Amino acid sequence: MRCKHAAENIREEIIGAMPGENVIYSLADLFKVFGDSTRVRILTCLQAHSLCVYQIAEILGMSMSAVSHQLRVLRNAKLVKGVKDGKEVVYSLDDDHINKIMECGLAHVNEGKR
């Protein structure tokens, strides 16, 4: 029963350190956005360079409409931002956290493959 005793001792510590329910749900929603390979491909493009819809569509071999739809989802999740440049909007990752998430995820899936 050593494990049961240890669990009783750390229960309050763990519960106190856990984020609130709203934060947990927001984090789960964030990870859902990463659950679509097209959105991950767009994020990968934007890791390399700021791009407009046309450029992303051309690189990925997709329609501008499909790219625009996915960019809207990424923008709503605050993963990308767009800056107007004349008639065009140039997209980039919202901040360095997004780059770090992508790098950590890639490192994780590549673990043991070398």
JSON list of C-alpha atoms in Angstrom, two decimals:
[
{"chain": "A", "resi": 1, "resn": "MET", "atom": "CA", "xyz": [0.00, 0.00, 0.00]},
{"chain": "A", "resi": 2, "resn": "ARG", "atom": "CA", "xyz": [3.00, 2.28, -0.35]},
{"chain": "A", "resi": 3, "resn": "CYS", "atom": "CA", "xyz": [1.66, 3.71, -3.61]},
{"chain": "A", "resi": 4, "resn": "LYS", "atom": "CA", "xyz": [-1.70, 4.55, -2.00]},
{"chain": "A", "resi": 5, "resn": "HIS", "atom": "CA", "xyz": [0.06, 6.35, 0.84]},
{"chain": "A", "resi": 6, "resn": "ALA", "atom": "CA", "xyz": [2.25, 8.32, -1.60]},
{"chain": "A", "resi": 7, "resn": "ALA", "atom": "CA", "xyz": [-0.82, 9.32, -3.62]},
{"chain": "A", "resi": 8, "resn": "GLU", "atom": "CA", "xyz": [-2.54, 10.67, -0.52]},
{"chain": "A", "resi": 9, "resn": "ASN", "atom": "CA", "xyz": [0.50, 12.79, 0.30]},
{"chain": "A", "resi": 10, "resn": "ILE", "atom": "CA", "xyz": [0.82, 14.43, -3.10]},
{"chain": "A", "resi": 11, "resn": "ARG", "atom": "CA", "xyz": [-2.87, 14.74, -4.03]},
{"chain": "A", "resi": 12, "resn": "GLU", "atom": "CA", "xyz": [-3.30, 18.27, -2.70]},
{"chain": "A", "resi": 13, "resn": "GLU", "atom": "CA", "xyz": [0.00, 19.40, -4.21]},
{"chain": "A", "resi": 14, "resn": "ILE", "atom": "CA", "xyz": [-1.03, 18.17, -7.65]},
{"chain": "A", "resi": 15, "resn": "ILE", "atom": "CA", "xyz": [-4.55, 19.59, -7.43]},
{"chain": "A", "resi": 16, "resn": "GLY", "atom": "CA", "xyz": [-3.13, 22.97, -6.35]},
{"chain": "A", "resi": 17, "resn": "ALA", "atom": "CA", "xyz": [-0.75, 23.04, -9.30]},
{"chain": "A", "resi": 18, "resn": "MET", "atom": "CA", "xyz": [-3.35, 22.10, -11.92]},
{"chain": "A", "resi": 19, "resn": "PRO", "atom": "CA", "xyz": [-4.71, 24.87, -14.16]},
{"chain": "A", "resi": 20, "resn": "GLY", "atom": "CA", "xyz": [-8.38, 25.76, -13.84]},
{"chain": "A", "resi": 21, "resn": "GLU", "atom": "CA", "xyz": [-11.04, 23.98, -15.89]},
{"chain": "A", "resi": 22, "resn": "ASN", "atom": "CA", "xyz": [-11.36, 26.85, -18.38]},
{"chain": "A", "resi": 23, "resn": "VAL", "atom": "CA", "xyz": [-7.62, 26.78, -19.01]},
{"chain": "A", "resi": 24, "resn": "ILE", "atom": "CA", "xyz": [-7.69, 23.00, -19.46]},
{"chain": "A", "resi": 25, "resn": "TYR", "atom": "CA", "xyz": [-10.52, 23.31, -22.03]},
{"chain": "A", "resi": 26, "resn": "SER", "atom": "CA", "xyz": [-8.69, 26.11, -23.86]},
{"chain": "A", "resi": 27, "resn": "LEU", "atom": "CA", "xyz": [-5.53, 24.01, -24.03]},
{"chain": "A", "resi": 28, "resn": "ALA", "atom": "CA", "xyz": [-7.49, 21.03, -25.36]},
{"chain": "A", "resi": 29, "resn": "ASP", "atom": "CA", "xyz": [-9.06, 23.29, -28.01]},
{"chain": "A", "resi": 30, "resn": "LEU", "atom": "CA", "xyz": [-5.61, 24.56, -28.99]},
{"chain": "A", "resi": 31, "resn": "PHE", "atom": "CA", "xyz": [-4.33, 21.02, -29.49]},
{"chain": "A", "resi": 32, "resn": "LYS", "atom": "CA", "xyz": [-7.40, 20.20, -31.61]},
{"chain": "A", "resi": 33, "resn": "VAL", "atom": "CA", "xyz": [-6.29, 22.87, -34.08]},
{"chain": "A", "resi": 34, "resn": "PHE", "atom": "CA", "xyz": [-2.97, 21.04, -34.45]},
{"chain": "A", "resi": 35, "resn": "GLY", "atom": "CA", "xyz": [-4.95, 17.87, -35.25]},
{"chain": "A", "resi": 36, "resn": "ASP", "atom": "CA", "xyz": [-5.36, 18.77, -38.93]},
{"chain": "A", "resi": 37, "resn": "SER", "atom": "CA", "xyz": [-2.44, 18.00, -41.26]},
{"chain": "A", "resi": 38, "resn": "THR", "atom": "CA", "xyz": [-3.29, 20.87, -43.62]},
{"chain": "A", "resi": 39, "resn": "ARG", "atom": "CA", "xyz": [-3.08, 23.39, -40.79]},
{"chain": "A", "resi": 40, "resn": "VAL", "atom": "CA", "xyz": [0.22, 21.86, -39.64]},
{"chain": "A", "resi": 41, "resn": "ARG", "atom": "CA", "xyz": [1.57, 22.16, -43.20]},
{"chain": "A", "resi": 42, "resn": "ILE", "atom": "CA", "xyz": [0.55, 25.84, -43.28]},
{"chain": "A", "resi": 43, "resn": "LEU", "atom": "CA", "xyz": [2.22, 26.44, -39.91]},
{"chain": "A", "resi": 44, "resn": "THR", "atom": "CA", "xyz": [5.37, 24.74, -41.23]},
{"chain": "A", "resi": 45, "resn": "CYS", "atom": "CA", "xyz": [5.41, 27.11, -44.22]},
{"chain": "A", "resi": 46, "resn": "LEU", "atom": "CA", "xyz": [4.99, 30.10, -41.92]},
{"chain": "A", "resi": 47, "resn": "GLN", "atom": "CA", "xyz": [7.85, 28.91, -39.71]},
{"chain": "A", "resi": 48, "resn": "ALA", "atom": "CA", "xyz": [10.12, 29.42, -42.70]},
{"chain": "A", "resi": 49, "resn": "HIS", "atom": "CA", "xyz": [8.74, 32.72, -44.00]},
{"chain": "A", "resi": 50, "resn": "SER", "atom": "CA", "xyz": [5.85, 35.19, -43.81]},
{"chain": "A", "resi": 51, "resn": "LEU", "atom": "CA", "xyz": [3.59, 34.50, -46.79]},
{"chain": "A", "resi": 52, "resn": "CYS", "atom": "CA", "xyz": [0.36, 35.61, -48.45]},
{"chain": "A", "resi": 53, "resn": "VAL", "atom": "CA", "xyz": [-2.51, 33.23, -49.24]},
{"chain": "A", "resi": 54, "resn": "TYR", "atom": "CA", "xyz": [-1.46, 32.88, -52.88]},
{"chain": "A", "resi": 55, "resn": "GLN", "atom": "CA", "xyz": [2.07, 31.85, -51.92]},
{"chain": "A", "resi": 56, "resn": "ILE", "atom": "CA", "xyz": [0.89, 29.28, -49.37]},
{"chain": "A", "resi": 57, "resn": "ALA", "atom": "CA", "xyz": [-1.61, 27.85, -51.87]},
{"chain": "A", "resi": 58, "resn": "GLU", "atom": "CA", "xyz": [1.10, 27.57, -54.52]},
{"chain": "A", "resi": 59, "resn": "ILE", "atom": "CA", "xyz": [3.61, 25.92, -52.17]},
{"chain": "A", "resi": 60, "resn": "LEU", "atom": "CA", "xyz": [1.08, 23.38, -50.88]},
{"chain": "A", "resi": 61, "resn": "GLY", "atom": "CA", "xyz": [-0.71, 22.80, -54.18]},
{"chain": "A", "resi": 62, "resn": "MET", "atom": "CA", "xyz": [-4.04, 23.89, -52.72]},
{"chain": "A", "resi": 63, "resn": "SER", "atom": "CA", "xyz": [-6.76, 26.32, -53.71]},
{"chain": "A", "resi": 64, "resn": "MET", "atom": "CA", "xyz": [-6.64, 29.82, -52.27]},
{"chain": "A", "resi": 65, "resn": "SER", "atom": "CA", "xyz": [-10.12, 29.23, -50.85]},
{"chain": "A", "resi": 66, "resn": "ALA", "atom": "CA", "xyz": [-9.00, 26.14, -48.93]},
{"chain": "A", "resi": 67, "resn": "VAL", "atom": "CA", "xyz": [-5.93, 27.95, -47.59]},
{"chain": "A", "resi": 68, "resn": "SER", "atom": "CA", "xyz": [-8.02, 30.98, -46.58]},
{"chain": "A", "resi": 69, "resn": "HIS", "atom": "CA", "xyz": [-10.42, 28.74, -44.68]},
{"chain": "A", "resi": 70, "resn": "GLN", "atom": "CA", "xyz": [-7.60, 27.09, -42.73]},
{"chain": "A", "resi": 71, "resn": "LEU", "atom": "CA", "xyz": [-5.91, 30.44, -42.07]},
{"chain": "A", "resi": 72, "resn": "ARG", "atom": "CA", "xyz": [-9.17, 31.67, -40.55]},
{"chain": "A", "resi": 73, "resn": "VAL", "atom": "CA", "xyz": [-9.15, 28.70, -38.14]},
{"chain": "A", "resi": 74, "resn": "LEU", "atom": "CA", "xyz": [-5.49, 29.34, -37.29]},
{"chain": "A", "resi": 75, "resn": "ARG", "atom": "CA", "xyz": [-6.14, 33.06, -36.81]},
{"chain": "A", "resi": 76, "resn": "ASN", "atom": "CA", "xyz": [-9.10, 32.38, -34.51]},
{"chain": "A", "resi": 77, "resn": "ALA", "atom": "CA", "xyz": [-6.86, 30.11, -32.44]},
{"chain": "A", "resi": 78, "resn": "LYS", "atom": "CA", "xyz": [-4.27, 32.92, -32.29]},
{"chain": "A", "resi": 79, "resn": "LEU", "atom": "CA", "xyz": [-1.66, 30.75, -34.00]},
{"chain": "A", "resi": 80, "resn": "VAL", "atom": "CA", "xyz": [-1.16, 33.06, -36.98]},
{"chain": "A", "resi": 81, "resn": "LYS", "atom": "CA", "xyz": [-1.57, 36.77, -37.57]},
{"chain": "A", "resi": 82, "resn": "GLY", "atom": "CA", "xyz": [-2.10, 38.72, -40.74]},
{"chain": "A", "resi": 83, "resn": "VAL", "atom": "CA", "xyz": [-0.75, 42.15, -41.62]},
{"chain": "A", "resi": 84, "resn": "LYS", "atom": "CA", "xyz": [-2.19, 44.11, -44.56]},
{"chain": "A", "resi": 85, "resn": "ASP", "atom": "CA", "xyz": [0.32, 44.95, -47.25]},
{"chain": "A", "resi": 86, "resn": "GLY", "atom": "CA", "xyz": [-1.59, 46.93, -49.85]},
{"chain": "A", "resi": 87, "resn": "LYS", "atom": "CA", "xyz": [-4.37, 44.66, -51.12]},
{"chain": "A", "resi": 88, "resn": "GLU", "atom": "CA", "xyz": [-2.70, 41.53, -49.75]},
{"chain": "A", "resi": 89, "resn": "VAL", "atom": "CA", "xyz": [-2.50, 40.11, -46.24]},
{"chain": "A", "resi": 90, "resn": "VAL", "atom": "CA", "xyz": [0.84, 38.65, -45.24]},
{"chain": "A", "resi": 91, "resn": "TYR", "atom": "CA", "xyz": [0.58, 35.88, -42.65]},
{"chain": "A", "resi": 92, "resn": "SER", "atom": "CA", "xyz": [3.12, 34.84, -40.04]},
{"chain": "A", "resi": 93, "resn": "LEU", "atom": "CA", "xyz": [3.17, 32.83, -36.83]},
{"chain": "A", "resi": 94, "resn": "ASP", "atom": "CA", "xyz": [1.51, 34.80, -34.06]},
{"chain": "A", "resi": 95, "resn": "ASP", "atom": "CA", "xyz": [4.50, 34.58, -31.72]},
{"chain": "A", "resi": 96, "resn": "ASP", "atom": "CA", "xyz": [7.56, 32.50, -30.86]},
{"chain": "A", "resi": 97, "resn": "HIS", "atom": "CA", "xyz": [5.48, 30.13, -28.70]},
{"chain": "A", "resi": 98, "resn": "ILE", "atom": "CA", "xyz": [3.95, 28.68, -31.86]},
{"chain": "A", "resi": 99, "resn": "ASN", "atom": "CA", "xyz": [7.39, 28.03, -33.30]},
{"chain": "A", "resi": 100, "resn": "LYS", "atom": "CA", "xyz": [8.42, 26.29, -30.07]},
{"chain": "A", "resi": 101, "resn": "ILE", "atom": "CA", "xyz": [5.28, 24.12, -30.08]},
{"chain": "A", "resi": 102, "resn": "MET", "atom": "CA", "xyz": [6.02, 23.09, -33.66]},
{"chain": "A", "resi": 103, "resn": "GLU", "atom": "CA", "xyz": [9.70, 22.37, -32.88]},
{"chain": "A", "resi": 104, "resn": "CYS", "atom": "CA", "xyz": [8.85, 20.31, -29.79]},
{"chain": "A", "resi": 105, "resn": "GLY", "atom": "CA", "xyz": [6.18, 18.35, -31.64]},
{"chain": "A", "resi": 106, "resn": "LEU", "atom": "CA", "xyz": [8.53, 17.59, -34.51]},
{"chain": "A", "resi": 107, "resn": "ALA", "atom": "CA", "xyz": [11.30, 16.54, -32.13]},
{"chain": "A", "resi": 108, "resn": "HIS", "atom": "CA", "xyz": [8.86, 14.22, -30.36]},
{"chain": "A", "resi": 109, "resn": "VAL", "atom": "CA", "xyz": [7.60, 12.49, -33.52]},
{"chain": "A", "resi": 110, "resn": "ASN", "atom": "CA", "xyz": [11.17, 12.11, -34.82]},
{"chain": "A", "resi": 111, "resn": "GLU", "atom": "CA", "xyz": [12.43, 10.58, -31.54]},
{"chain": "A", "resi": 112, "resn": "GLY", "atom": "CA", "xyz": [14.07, 7.25, -32.16]},
{"chain": "A", "resi": 113, "resn": "LYS", "atom": "CA", "xyz": [13.85, 7.56, -35.97]},
{"chain": "A", "resi": 114, "resn": "ARG", "atom": "CA", "xyz": [17.52, 8.38, -36.40]}
]
